[in-house]
Amino acid sequence: MKVKEVADLVGISVRTLHHYDEIGLLTPEEITESGYRLYSEANLEMLQQILFFRELGFPLKKIKEIISSPAFNRQEALELHRQMLLEKRTRLDKMLSTIDKTILHSKGEINMTNQEKFEGFDFSHNPYEQEARERWGDEAVDRSNTKIGQMSKAEQEAMSQEMNEIYRKLAALRNDAPDSKESQAAIKEWYDLLNRMGNYSLDAFKGLGQMYVDDERFTKNIDKFGEGLAKFMRDAMAIYADNHKK
């Protein structure tokens, strides 16, 4: 199949396929003398694998590393994709249920507890790992992942609940001054929690706060706890970092 035919079949752009070729992620089976890229059945199977990884949030660099490994097993990868997608579907089902309940709550038809308002949110899965690696290096992120990976599932769930509790606490303070005693005490809890998961310097902590505002994906997720929370956290984190570097 020619590149345009593959792009139309899959629903991605020709430019994306060209990029995959340029970075060595998906090399066409053949390139004709006139320069046409021709994709084989094996290429299509590999492309499917790549897109499964993309759907699950893996960066291209990591996908290339995985599929280029001599230990890579396509069947095992498919089983892993299935498991991870089932987990993702479960989280989405919970969030859809939360949305439905919130609609009824806003109409006054039911009452929701504060805990019910946040069912389905899960910040233990980090979709921004690549950005973190680029900003603070692989070692810091790997240390964090190692710590989390050594926790039991129950410990990871408890950590996720603790993160959400701090988010809620900060959301309740977001209209206060970020340098107030209460705000700084709450942001210290956030700093301490992050350092139980990894190893964040004060500069990294401040930089992370700035990313909460610069990256709209962070802003969107954090502001689910209260509009303006991401900006409040950025300011509080910067003040905390500056004050403790003195």
PDB file of N, CA and C in Angstrom, residues 5 10 75 86 113 115 141 161 173 177 186 235:
ATOM      1  N   GLU A   5      -2.693   5.678   0.885  1.00  0.00           N
ATOM      2  CA  GLU A   5      -3.672   4.620   1.135  1.00  0.00           C
ATOM      3  C   GLU A   5      -3.652   4.189   2.599  1.00  0.00           C
ATOM      4  N   VAL A  10      -6.067   4.186   8.029  1.00  0.00           N
ATOM      5  CA  VAL A  10      -5.884   4.289   9.480  1.00  0.00           C
ATOM      6  C   VAL A  10      -6.567   5.531  10.059  1.00  0.00           C
ATOM      7  N   GLN A  75       2.686 -10.556  20.827  1.00  0.00           N
ATOM      8  CA  GLN A  75       1.523 -11.140  21.498  1.00  0.00           C
ATOM      9  C   GLN A  75       1.423 -10.653  22.946  1.00  0.00           C
ATOM     10  N   LEU A  86      -8.601  -1.868  29.300  1.00  0.00           N
ATOM     11  CA  LEU A  86      -9.707  -2.211  30.203  1.00  0.00           C
ATOM     12  C   LEU A  86      -9.677  -1.330  31.451  1.00  0.00           C
ATOM     13  N   THR A 113     -22.082  13.613  47.839  1.00  0.00           N
ATOM     14  CA  THR A 113     -21.077  13.898  48.859  1.00  0.00           C
ATOM     15  C   THR A 113     -19.845  14.457  48.155  1.00  0.00           C
ATOM     16  N   GLN A 115     -16.912  13.322  48.357  1.00  0.00           N
ATOM     17  CA  GLN A 115     -16.150  12.183  47.842  1.00  0.00           C
ATOM     18  C   GLN A 115     -16.705  11.736  46.491  1.00  0.00           C
ATOM     19  N   VAL A 141      12.961  11.078  37.235  1.00  0.00           N
ATOM     20  CA  VAL A 141      11.686  10.431  36.929  1.00  0.00           C
ATOM     21  C   VAL A 141      11.758   8.938  37.228  1.00  0.00           C
ATOM     22  N   GLN A 161      -5.438   8.898  46.742  1.00  0.00           N
ATOM     23  CA  GLN A 161      -6.458   9.548  47.574  1.00  0.00           C
ATOM     24  C   GLN A 161      -5.867  10.723  48.343  1.00  0.00           C
ATOM     25  N   LEU A 173      -8.677  26.911  49.346  1.00  0.00           N
ATOM     26  CA  LEU A 173      -7.880  28.088  49.707  1.00  0.00           C
ATOM     27  C   LEU A 173      -7.553  28.976  48.509  1.00  0.00           C
ATOM     28  N   ALA A 177      -4.765  34.547  49.687  1.00  0.00           N
ATOM     29  CA  ALA A 177      -3.429  34.939  49.226  1.00  0.00           C
ATOM     30  C   ALA A 177      -2.525  33.703  49.208  1.00  0.00           C
ATOM     31  N   ALA A 186      -0.467  24.283  53.285  1.00  0.00           N
ATOM     32  CA  ALA A 186      -1.052  23.292  52.383  1.00  0.00           C
ATOM     33  C   ALA A 186      -0.102  22.959  51.236  1.00  0.00           C
ATOM     34  N   ASP A 235       1.586  30.010  41.985  1.00  0.00           N
ATOM     35  CA  ASP A 235       2.050  31.137  42.795  1.00  0.00           C
ATOM     36  C   ASP A 235       2.500  30.670  44.177  1.00  0.00           C
TER      37      ASP A 235
END
